[in-house]
């Protein structure tokens, strides 16, 4: 498994700051944030001028470009993201599921939209991944399985995020095995309680919450998962660099220990 962190943790700072401290914390790679309002890292309207900097920073800091997060299903915006990914050498784009939980027709609408984007991903030779998300049409394991059954494209995969499955009142350690056959990316963070949001940024660091992330990594290893695992901490845009760096380092230490405990490192 390759351990990375989403640059959105450093969303209040420039992209080099994210690269610098994610590398300093010992991560193998980075997930580039293309999330408007949460960061100004990969601004898709200016991707041609930003991608050379991403490639340079990847080389300078020794961080593999593991993925990009671009939440919108808007086809024009997604096409910009895929063009940027191809130029930068980013293999995976993580996207939101869209829709609303238990709203009539919403799940099918999300499946249709994602199916069209998966076809676009085939054209560009990238992988489109989608995760179950609290409040969205795809929000738990059963709806994820419906999505997996509906979209067979080899360029489509599941982005498993234990914090959202936990907040869907499931046990991620038990739930992950059901979807692992199609999992091509993992977002990871901890979570206190089962409320709508993930909580304060510091409480999203692995080991601070209620999720058995040690057990989660053990199941991943037992099933042979070797893909990227990216820390995704949101809400830290107003935090100091020191606060963000501590969260990154604490989470990475817990991940490393989890992998060592199950013999994966």
PDB file of C-alpha atoms in Angstrom:
ATOM      1  CA  UNK A   1       0.000   0.000   0.000  1.00  0.00           C
ATOM      2  CA  UNK A   2       1.129   3.527  -0.764  1.00  0.00           C
ATOM      3  CA  UNK A   3       0.400   6.126   1.897  1.00  0.00           C
ATOM      4  CA  UNK A   4      -0.478   9.640   0.801  1.00  0.00           C
ATOM      5  CA  UNK A   5      -2.271  12.750   2.000  1.00  0.00           C
ATOM      6  CA  UNK A   6      -4.711  15.032   0.233  1.00  0.00           C
ATOM      7  CA  UNK A   7      -3.290  18.529  -0.151  1.00  0.00           C
ATOM      8  CA  UNK A   8      -6.663  19.925   1.030  1.00  0.00           C
ATOM      9  CA  UNK A   9      -5.327  19.542   4.595  1.00  0.00           C
ATOM     10  CA  UNK A  10      -3.114  22.526   3.709  1.00  0.00           C
ATOM     11  CA  UNK A  11      -5.924  24.283   1.836  1.00  0.00           C
ATOM     12  CA  UNK A  12      -5.116  27.634   3.432  1.00  0.00           C
ATOM     13  CA  UNK A  13      -1.609  27.581   1.977  1.00  0.00           C
ATOM     14  CA  UNK A  14       0.021  27.236  -1.411  1.00  0.00           C
ATOM     15  CA  UNK A  15       0.644  23.904  -3.056  1.00  0.00           C
ATOM     16  CA  UNK A  16       4.372  23.811  -2.291  1.00  0.00           C
ATOM     17  CA  UNK A  17       3.602  24.090   1.425  1.00  0.00           C
ATOM     18  CA  UNK A  18       1.428  20.994   1.122  1.00  0.00           C
ATOM     19  CA  UNK A  19       4.148  19.073  -0.725  1.00  0.00           C
ATOM     20  CA  UNK A  20       6.825  20.166   1.762  1.00  0.00           C
ATOM     21  CA  UNK A  21       5.065  19.075   4.933  1.00  0.00           C
ATOM     22  CA  UNK A  22       3.438  15.952   3.521  1.00  0.00           C
ATOM     23  CA  UNK A  23       6.920  14.827   2.449  1.00  0.00           C
ATOM     24  CA  UNK A  24       8.358  15.806   5.840  1.00  0.00           C
ATOM     25  CA  UNK A  25       5.749  13.612   7.557  1.00  0.00           C
ATOM     26  CA  UNK A  26       7.076  10.611   5.615  1.00  0.00           C
ATOM     27  CA  UNK A  27       4.284   9.952   3.131  1.00  0.00           C
ATOM     28  CA  UNK A  28       4.935   8.051  -0.094  1.00  0.00           C
ATOM     29  CA  UNK A  29       2.766  10.326  -2.206  1.00  0.00           C
ATOM     30  CA  UNK A  30       0.160  13.053  -2.431  1.00  0.00           C
ATOM     31  CA  UNK A  31      -3.415  13.499  -3.615  1.00  0.00           C
ATOM     32  CA  UNK A  32      -3.860  16.844  -5.355  1.00  0.00           C
ATOM     33  CA  UNK A  33      -6.899  18.857  -4.304  1.00  0.00           C
ATOM     34  CA  UNK A  34      -8.962  20.335  -7.126  1.00  0.00           C
ATOM     35  CA  UNK A  35     -11.721  21.305  -4.699  1.00  0.00           C
ATOM     36  CA  UNK A  36     -12.925  24.897  -5.156  1.00  0.00           C
ATOM     37  CA  UNK A  37     -13.259  26.985  -1.968  1.00  0.00           C
ATOM     38  CA  UNK A  38     -11.366  24.385   0.064  1.00  0.00           C
ATOM     39  CA  UNK A  39      -8.026  25.037  -1.653  1.00  0.00           C
ATOM     40  CA  UNK A  40      -6.331  26.916  -4.485  1.00  0.00           C
ATOM     41  CA  UNK A  41      -4.057  24.060  -5.517  1.00  0.00           C
ATOM     42  CA  UNK A  42      -5.141  22.591  -8.852  1.00  0.00           C
ATOM     43  CA  UNK A  43      -7.413  25.305 -10.237  1.00  0.00           C
ATOM     44  CA  UNK A  44      -8.828  23.513 -13.257  1.00  0.00           C
ATOM     45  CA  UNK A  45      -9.465  26.665 -15.273  1.00  0.00           C
ATOM     46  CA  UNK A  46      -5.684  27.230 -15.200  1.00  0.00           C
ATOM     47  CA  UNK A  47      -4.478  23.636 -15.269  1.00  0.00           C
ATOM     48  CA  UNK A  48      -2.065  24.171 -18.169  1.00  0.00           C
ATOM     49  CA  UNK A  49       0.021  26.610 -16.105  1.00  0.00           C
ATOM     50  CA  UNK A  50      -0.285  24.683 -12.823  1.00  0.00           C
ATOM     51  CA  UNK A  51       0.498  21.131 -13.960  1.00  0.00           C
ATOM     52  CA  UNK A  52       4.204  21.876 -14.666  1.00  0.00           C
ATOM     53  CA  UNK A  53       4.517  23.053 -11.039  1.00  0.00           C
ATOM     54  CA  UNK A  54       2.845  19.865  -9.806  1.00  0.00           C
ATOM     55  CA  UNK A  55       5.314  17.722 -11.751  1.00  0.00           C
ATOM     56  CA  UNK A  56       8.265  19.796 -10.523  1.00  0.00           C
ATOM     57  CA  UNK A  57       7.157  19.624  -6.884  1.00  0.00           C
ATOM     58  CA  UNK A  58       6.576  15.870  -7.160  1.00  0.00           C
ATOM     59  CA  UNK A  59      10.187  15.437  -8.244  1.00  0.00           C
ATOM     60  CA  UNK A  60      11.667  17.897  -5.763  1.00  0.00           C
ATOM     61  CA  UNK A  61       9.895  16.442  -2.734  1.00  0.00           C
ATOM     62  CA  UNK A  62       9.896  12.803  -3.819  1.00  0.00           C
ATOM     63  CA  UNK A  63       6.127  12.418  -3.594  1.00  0.00           C
ATOM     64  CA  UNK A  64       4.329  10.177  -6.070  1.00  0.00           C
ATOM     65  CA  UNK A  65       1.209  11.703  -7.605  1.00  0.00           C
ATOM     66  CA  UNK A  66      -1.312   9.153  -6.343  1.00  0.00           C
ATOM     67  CA  UNK A  67      -4.633  10.806  -7.179  1.00  0.00           C
ATOM     68  CA  UNK A  68      -6.640  13.983  -7.659  1.00  0.00           C
ATOM     69  CA  UNK A  69      -9.853  14.905  -5.877  1.00  0.00           C
ATOM     70  CA  UNK A  70     -12.352  16.717  -8.078  1.00  0.00           C
ATOM     71  CA  UNK A  71     -15.826  16.325  -6.560  1.00  0.00           C
ATOM     72  CA  UNK A  72     -18.063  17.658  -9.347  1.00  0.00           C
ATOM     73  CA  UNK A  73     -19.827  15.450 -11.899  1.00  0.00           C
ATOM     74  CA  UNK A  74     -20.194  18.344 -14.339  1.00  0.00           C
ATOM     75  CA  UNK A  75     -18.909  16.831 -17.628  1.00  0.00           C
ATOM     76  CA  UNK A  76     -17.026  19.952 -18.745  1.00  0.00           C
ATOM     77  CA  UNK A  77     -15.300  20.296 -15.397  1.00  0.00           C
ATOM     78  CA  UNK A  78     -14.496  16.587 -15.280  1.00  0.00           C
ATOM     79  CA  UNK A  79     -13.002  16.739 -18.760  1.00  0.00           C
ATOM     80  CA  UNK A  80     -10.659  19.515 -17.602  1.00  0.00           C
ATOM     81  CA  UNK A  81      -9.699  17.332 -14.637  1.00  0.00           C
ATOM     82  CA  UNK A  82      -8.970  14.366 -16.879  1.00  0.00           C
ATOM     83  CA  UNK A  83      -6.906  16.471 -19.272  1.00  0.00           C
ATOM     84  CA  UNK A  84      -4.895  17.776 -16.316  1.00  0.00           C
ATOM     85  CA  UNK A  85      -4.484  14.262 -14.915  1.00  0.00           C
ATOM     86  CA  UNK A  86      -3.128  12.928 -18.211  1.00  0.00           C
ATOM     87  CA  UNK A  87      -0.626  15.775 -18.517  1.00  0.00           C
ATOM     88  CA  UNK A  88       0.507  15.466 -14.887  1.00  0.00           C
ATOM     89  CA  UNK A  89       0.610  11.666 -14.841  1.00  0.00           C
ATOM     90  CA  UNK A  90      -2.061  11.369 -12.146  1.00  0.00           C
ATOM     91  CA  UNK A  91      -3.738   7.950 -12.535  1.00  0.00           C
ATOM     92  CA  UNK A  92      -6.893   8.370 -10.420  1.00  0.00           C
ATOM     93  CA  UNK A  93      -9.587  11.032 -10.103  1.00  0.00           C
ATOM     94  CA  UNK A  94     -11.836  10.845  -7.049  1.00  0.00           C
ATOM     95  CA  UNK A  95     -15.327  12.245  -7.522  1.00  0.00           C
ATOM     96  CA  UNK A  96     -18.421  12.658  -5.353  1.00  0.00           C
ATOM     97  CA  UNK A  97     -21.481  10.393  -5.788  1.00  0.00           C
ATOM     98  CA  UNK A  98     -24.031  13.205  -6.008  1.00  0.00           C
ATOM     99  CA  UNK A  99     -27.755  12.940  -5.350  1.00  0.00           C
ATOM    100  CA  UNK A 100     -29.591  12.627  -2.052  1.00  0.00           C
ATOM    101  CA  UNK A 101     -30.067   9.686   0.295  1.00  0.00           C
ATOM    102  CA  UNK A 102     -33.332   7.777  -0.245  1.00  0.00           C
ATOM    103  CA  UNK A 103     -34.718  10.356  -2.689  1.00  0.00           C
ATOM    104  CA  UNK A 104     -36.744   8.689  -5.428  1.00  0.00           C
ATOM    105  CA  UNK A 105     -34.800   8.429  -8.672  1.00  0.00           C
ATOM    106  CA  UNK A 106     -31.667   9.964  -7.185  1.00  0.00           C
ATOM    107  CA  UNK A 107     -29.631   6.757  -7.070  1.00  0.00           C
ATOM    108  CA  UNK A 108     -30.352   5.889 -10.701  1.00  0.00           C
ATOM    109  CA  UNK A 109     -29.564   9.441 -11.763  1.00  0.00           C
ATOM    110  CA  UNK A 110     -26.184   9.234 -10.000  1.00  0.00           C
ATOM    111  CA  UNK A 111     -25.443   5.843 -11.565  1.00  0.00           C
ATOM    112  CA  UNK A 112     -26.268   7.163 -15.049  1.00  0.00           C
ATOM    113  CA  UNK A 113     -24.110  10.260 -14.576  1.00  0.00           C
ATOM    114  CA  UNK A 114     -21.166   8.270 -13.232  1.00  0.00           C
ATOM    115  CA  UNK A 115     -21.512   5.746 -16.047  1.00  0.00           C
ATOM    116  CA  UNK A 116     -21.100   8.541 -18.590  1.00  0.00           C
ATOM    117  CA  UNK A 117     -18.046   9.851 -16.744  1.00  0.00           C
ATOM    118  CA  UNK A 118     -16.570   6.330 -16.655  1.00  0.00           C
ATOM    119  CA  UNK A 119     -16.845   6.267 -20.455  1.00  0.00           C
ATOM    120  CA  UNK A 120     -14.977   9.575 -20.535  1.00  0.00           C
ATOM    121  CA  UNK A 121     -12.320   8.069 -18.245  1.00  0.00           C
ATOM    122  CA  UNK A 122     -11.826   5.255 -20.771  1.00  0.00           C
ATOM    123  CA  UNK A 123     -11.202   7.849 -23.483  1.00  0.00           C
ATOM    124  CA  UNK A 124      -8.506   9.551 -21.411  1.00  0.00           C
ATOM    125  CA  UNK A 125      -7.001   6.403 -19.913  1.00  0.00           C
ATOM    126  CA  UNK A 126      -7.534   7.402 -16.284  1.00  0.00           C
ATOM    127  CA  UNK A 127      -9.428   5.763 -13.419  1.00  0.00           C
ATOM    128  CA  UNK A 128     -12.566   7.414 -12.041  1.00  0.00           C
ATOM    129  CA  UNK A 129     -13.312   6.490  -8.428  1.00  0.00           C
ATOM    130  CA  UNK A 130     -16.404   7.251  -6.351  1.00  0.00           C
ATOM    131  CA  UNK A 131     -17.064   6.770  -2.650  1.00  0.00           C
ATOM    132  CA  UNK A 132     -20.169   6.349  -0.541  1.00  0.00           C
ATOM    133  CA  UNK A 133     -20.870   9.723   1.068  1.00  0.00           C
ATOM    134  CA  UNK A 134     -23.083  10.734   3.981  1.00  0.00           C
ATOM    135  CA  UNK A 135     -26.281  12.323   2.666  1.00  0.00           C
ATOM    136  CA  UNK A 136     -25.671  11.366  -0.983  1.00  0.00           C
ATOM    137  CA  UNK A 137     -27.514   8.862  -3.183  1.00  0.00           C
ATOM    138  CA  UNK A 138     -24.679   6.361  -2.676  1.00  0.00           C
ATOM    139  CA  UNK A 139     -24.070   6.423   1.069  1.00  0.00           C
ATOM    140  CA  UNK A 140     -23.555   2.872   2.357  1.00  0.00           C
ATOM    141  CA  UNK A 141     -22.489  -0.627   1.323  1.00  0.00           C
ATOM    142  CA  UNK A 142     -25.814  -1.700  -0.296  1.00  0.00           C
ATOM    143  CA  UNK A 143     -25.942   1.390  -2.538  1.00  0.00           C
ATOM    144  CA  UNK A 144     -22.232   0.979  -3.330  1.00  0.00           C
ATOM    145  CA  UNK A 145     -22.899  -2.608  -4.432  1.00  0.00           C
ATOM    146  CA  UNK A 146     -25.700  -1.378  -6.714  1.00  0.00           C
ATOM    147  CA  UNK A 147     -23.255   1.080  -8.272  1.00  0.00           C
ATOM    148  CA  UNK A 148     -20.646  -1.656  -8.747  1.00  0.00           C
ATOM    149  CA  UNK A 149     -23.179  -3.885 -10.460  1.00  0.00           C
ATOM    150  CA  UNK A 150     -24.356  -1.111 -12.794  1.00  0.00           C
ATOM    151  CA  UNK A 151     -20.963   0.144 -14.020  1.00  0.00           C
ATOM    152  CA  UNK A 152     -18.589  -2.505 -15.352  1.00  0.00           C
ATOM    153  CA  UNK A 153     -16.027  -0.200 -16.992  1.00  0.00           C
ATOM    154  CA  UNK A 154     -12.410  -1.157 -16.198  1.00  0.00           C
ATOM    155  CA  UNK A 155     -11.748   2.576 -15.776  1.00  0.00           C
ATOM    156  CA  UNK A 156     -14.221   2.830 -12.903  1.00  0.00           C
ATOM    157  CA  UNK A 157     -13.541   1.929  -9.298  1.00  0.00           C
ATOM    158  CA  UNK A 158     -14.663   2.446  -5.726  1.00  0.00           C
ATOM    159  CA  UNK A 159     -12.973   4.936  -3.408  1.00  0.00           C
ATOM    160  CA  UNK A 160     -13.600   3.383   0.014  1.00  0.00           C
ATOM    161  CA  UNK A 161     -13.780   5.846   2.923  1.00  0.00           C
ATOM    162  CA  UNK A 162     -14.293   4.178   6.315  1.00  0.00           C
ATOM    163  CA  UNK A 163     -15.425   7.439   7.945  1.00  0.00           C
ATOM    164  CA  UNK A 164     -18.504   7.663   5.715  1.00  0.00           C
ATOM    165  CA  UNK A 165     -19.322   3.967   6.152  1.00  0.00           C
ATOM    166  CA  UNK A 166     -18.961   4.421   9.924  1.00  0.00           C
ATOM    167  CA  UNK A 167     -21.428   7.319   9.808  1.00  0.00           C
ATOM    168  CA  UNK A 168     -23.830   5.126   7.802  1.00  0.00           C
ATOM    169  CA  UNK A 169     -24.029   2.978  10.967  1.00  0.00           C
ATOM    170  CA  UNK A 170     -21.892   0.189   9.531  1.00  0.00           C
ATOM    171  CA  UNK A 171     -18.625  -1.309  10.734  1.00  0.00           C
ATOM    172  CA  UNK A 172     -15.998  -0.447   8.084  1.00  0.00           C
ATOM    173  CA  UNK A 173     -13.847  -3.432   9.084  1.00  0.00           C
ATOM    174  CA  UNK A 174     -16.708  -5.756   8.154  1.00  0.00           C
ATOM    175  CA  UNK A 175     -18.021  -3.684   5.235  1.00  0.00           C
ATOM    176  CA  UNK A 176     -14.810  -3.262   3.252  1.00  0.00           C
ATOM    177  CA  UNK A 177     -14.520  -6.915   2.215  1.00  0.00           C
ATOM    178  CA  UNK A 178     -17.819  -6.692   0.299  1.00  0.00           C
ATOM    179  CA  UNK A 179     -16.541  -3.968  -2.034  1.00  0.00           C
ATOM    180  CA  UNK A 180     -12.785  -4.620  -2.174  1.00  0.00           C
ATOM    181  CA  UNK A 181     -12.952  -6.376  -5.533  1.00  0.00           C
ATOM    182  CA  UNK A 182     -13.570  -2.975  -7.148  1.00  0.00           C
ATOM    183  CA  UNK A 183     -11.706  -0.697  -4.728  1.00  0.00           C
ATOM    184  CA  UNK A 184      -8.966   1.226  -6.530  1.00  0.00           C
ATOM    185  CA  UNK A 185      -8.431   4.019  -3.999  1.00  0.00           C
ATOM    186  CA  UNK A 186      -8.934   4.600  -0.286  1.00  0.00           C
ATOM    187  CA  UNK A 187      -9.618   7.824   1.560  1.00  0.00           C
ATOM    188  CA  UNK A 188      -8.856   7.524   5.231  1.00  0.00           C
ATOM    189  CA  UNK A 189      -9.510   9.510   8.393  1.00  0.00           C
ATOM    190  CA  UNK A 190     -10.922   8.840  11.830  1.00  0.00           C
ATOM    191  CA  UNK A 191     -14.244  10.031  13.211  1.00  0.00           C
ATOM    192  CA  UNK A 192     -15.708  10.606  16.679  1.00  0.00           C
ATOM    193  CA  UNK A 193     -19.378   9.651  16.769  1.00  0.00           C
ATOM    194  CA  UNK A 194     -21.750   9.125  13.853  1.00  0.00           C
ATOM    195  CA  UNK A 195     -22.900  12.699  13.195  1.00  0.00           C
ATOM    196  CA  UNK A 196     -23.229  14.169   9.693  1.00  0.00           C
ATOM    197  CA  UNK A 197     -19.782  15.788   9.496  1.00  0.00           C
ATOM    198  CA  UNK A 198     -16.384  14.208  10.205  1.00  0.00           C
ATOM    199  CA  UNK A 199     -15.622  16.500  13.166  1.00  0.00           C
ATOM    200  CA  UNK A 200     -12.750  18.837  13.984  1.00  0.00           C
ATOM    201  CA  UNK A 201      -9.653  18.398  11.793  1.00  0.00           C
ATOM    202  CA  UNK A 202      -7.478  17.184  14.665  1.00  0.00           C
ATOM    203  CA  UNK A 203     -10.067  14.521  15.531  1.00  0.00           C
ATOM    204  CA  UNK A 204      -9.927  13.228  11.949  1.00  0.00           C
ATOM    205  CA  UNK A 205      -6.320  12.078  12.491  1.00  0.00           C
ATOM    206  CA  UNK A 206      -6.045   8.287  12.576  1.00  0.00           C
ATOM    207  CA  UNK A 207      -6.322   7.003  16.134  1.00  0.00           C
ATOM    208  CA  UNK A 208      -8.302   9.932  17.523  1.00  0.00           C
ATOM    209  CA  UNK A 209     -11.777   8.586  16.806  1.00  0.00           C
ATOM    210  CA  UNK A 210     -13.992   5.543  17.115  1.00  0.00           C
ATOM    211  CA  UNK A 211     -13.084   3.628  13.939  1.00  0.00           C
ATOM    212  CA  UNK A 212     -10.968   0.478  14.208  1.00  0.00           C
ATOM    213  CA  UNK A 213      -8.448   1.606  11.608  1.00  0.00           C
ATOM    214  CA  UNK A 214      -5.865  -0.954  12.741  1.00  0.00           C
ATOM    215  CA  UNK A 215      -8.404  -3.674  11.951  1.00  0.00           C
ATOM    216  CA  UNK A 216      -9.329  -1.903   8.722  1.00  0.00           C
ATOM    217  CA  UNK A 217      -5.721  -2.020   7.487  1.00  0.00           C
ATOM    218  CA  UNK A 218      -5.473  -5.670   8.531  1.00  0.00           C
ATOM    219  CA  UNK A 219      -8.445  -6.595   6.308  1.00  0.00           C
ATOM    220  CA  UNK A 220      -6.969  -4.620   3.408  1.00  0.00           C
ATOM    221  CA  UNK A 221      -3.685  -6.500   3.763  1.00  0.00           C
ATOM    222  CA  UNK A 222      -5.384  -9.896   4.110  1.00  0.00           C
ATOM    223  CA  UNK A 223      -7.265  -9.262   0.858  1.00  0.00           C
ATOM    224  CA  UNK A 224      -4.131  -8.161  -0.994  1.00  0.00           C
ATOM    225  CA  UNK A 225      -4.968  -4.481  -1.506  1.00  0.00           C
ATOM    226  CA  UNK A 226      -1.882  -2.661  -2.783  1.00  0.00           C
ATOM    227  CA  UNK A 227      -3.330   0.626  -4.024  1.00  0.00           C
ATOM    228  CA  UNK A 228      -3.150   4.174  -2.660  1.00  0.00           C
ATOM    229  CA  UNK A 229      -4.428   5.185   0.778  1.00  0.00           C
ATOM    230  CA  UNK A 230      -4.815   8.965   1.059  1.00  0.00           C
ATOM    231  CA  UNK A 231      -5.490  10.850   4.271  1.00  0.00           C
ATOM    232  CA  UNK A 232      -8.342  13.283   3.694  1.00  0.00           C
ATOM    233  CA  UNK A 233      -8.738  15.853   6.455  1.00  0.00           C
ATOM    234  CA  UNK A 234     -11.133  18.710   5.771  1.00  0.00           C
ATOM    235  CA  UNK A 235     -11.893  21.923   7.645  1.00  0.00           C
ATOM    236  CA  UNK A 236      -8.312  22.987   8.421  1.00  0.00           C
ATOM    237  CA  UNK A 237      -8.162  25.958   6.040  1.00  0.00           C
ATOM    238  CA  UNK A 238      -7.804  28.446   8.930  1.00  0.00           C
ATOM    239  CA  UNK A 239      -5.308  26.301  10.861  1.00  0.00           C
ATOM    240  CA  UNK A 240      -1.646  27.221  11.234  1.00  0.00           C
ATOM    241  CA  UNK A 241       0.948  25.322   9.226  1.00  0.00           C
ATOM    242  CA  UNK A 242       2.122  23.727  12.479  1.00  0.00           C
ATOM    243  CA  UNK A 243      -1.373  22.434  13.255  1.00  0.00           C
ATOM    244  CA  UNK A 244      -1.761  20.969   9.757  1.00  0.00           C
ATOM    245  CA  UNK A 245       1.696  19.392   9.852  1.00  0.00           C
ATOM    246  CA  UNK A 246       1.013  17.771  13.231  1.00  0.00           C
ATOM    247  CA  UNK A 247      -2.237  16.246  11.918  1.00  0.00           C
ATOM    248  CA  UNK A 248      -0.410  14.891   8.850  1.00  0.00           C
ATOM    249  CA  UNK A 249       2.418  13.435  10.928  1.00  0.00           C
ATOM    250  CA  UNK A 250       0.181  11.929  13.608  1.00  0.00           C
ATOM    251  CA  UNK A 251      -2.036  10.234  11.029  1.00  0.00           C
ATOM    252  CA  UNK A 252       0.901   8.900   9.051  1.00  0.00           C
ATOM    253  CA  UNK A 253       2.507   7.448  12.193  1.00  0.00           C
ATOM    254  CA  UNK A 254      -0.708   5.600  13.011  1.00  0.00           C
ATOM    255  CA  UNK A 255      -0.947   4.291   9.426  1.00  0.00           C
ATOM    256  CA  UNK A 256       2.648   3.078   9.488  1.00  0.00           C
ATOM    257  CA  UNK A 257       2.126   1.311  12.821  1.00  0.00           C
ATOM    258  CA  UNK A 258      -1.109  -0.246  11.520  1.00  0.00           C
ATOM    259  CA  UNK A 259       0.690  -1.623   8.469  1.00  0.00           C
ATOM    260  CA  UNK A 260       3.554  -2.935  10.588  1.00  0.00           C
ATOM    261  CA  UNK A 261       1.131  -4.590  13.022  1.00  0.00           C
ATOM    262  CA  UNK A 262      -0.438  -6.678  10.250  1.00  0.00           C
ATOM    263  CA  UNK A 263       2.854  -7.448   8.496  1.00  0.00           C
ATOM    264  CA  UNK A 264       2.238  -5.186   5.507  1.00  0.00           C
ATOM    265  CA  UNK A 265       5.457  -3.204   6.150  1.00  0.00           C
TER     266      UNK A 265
END
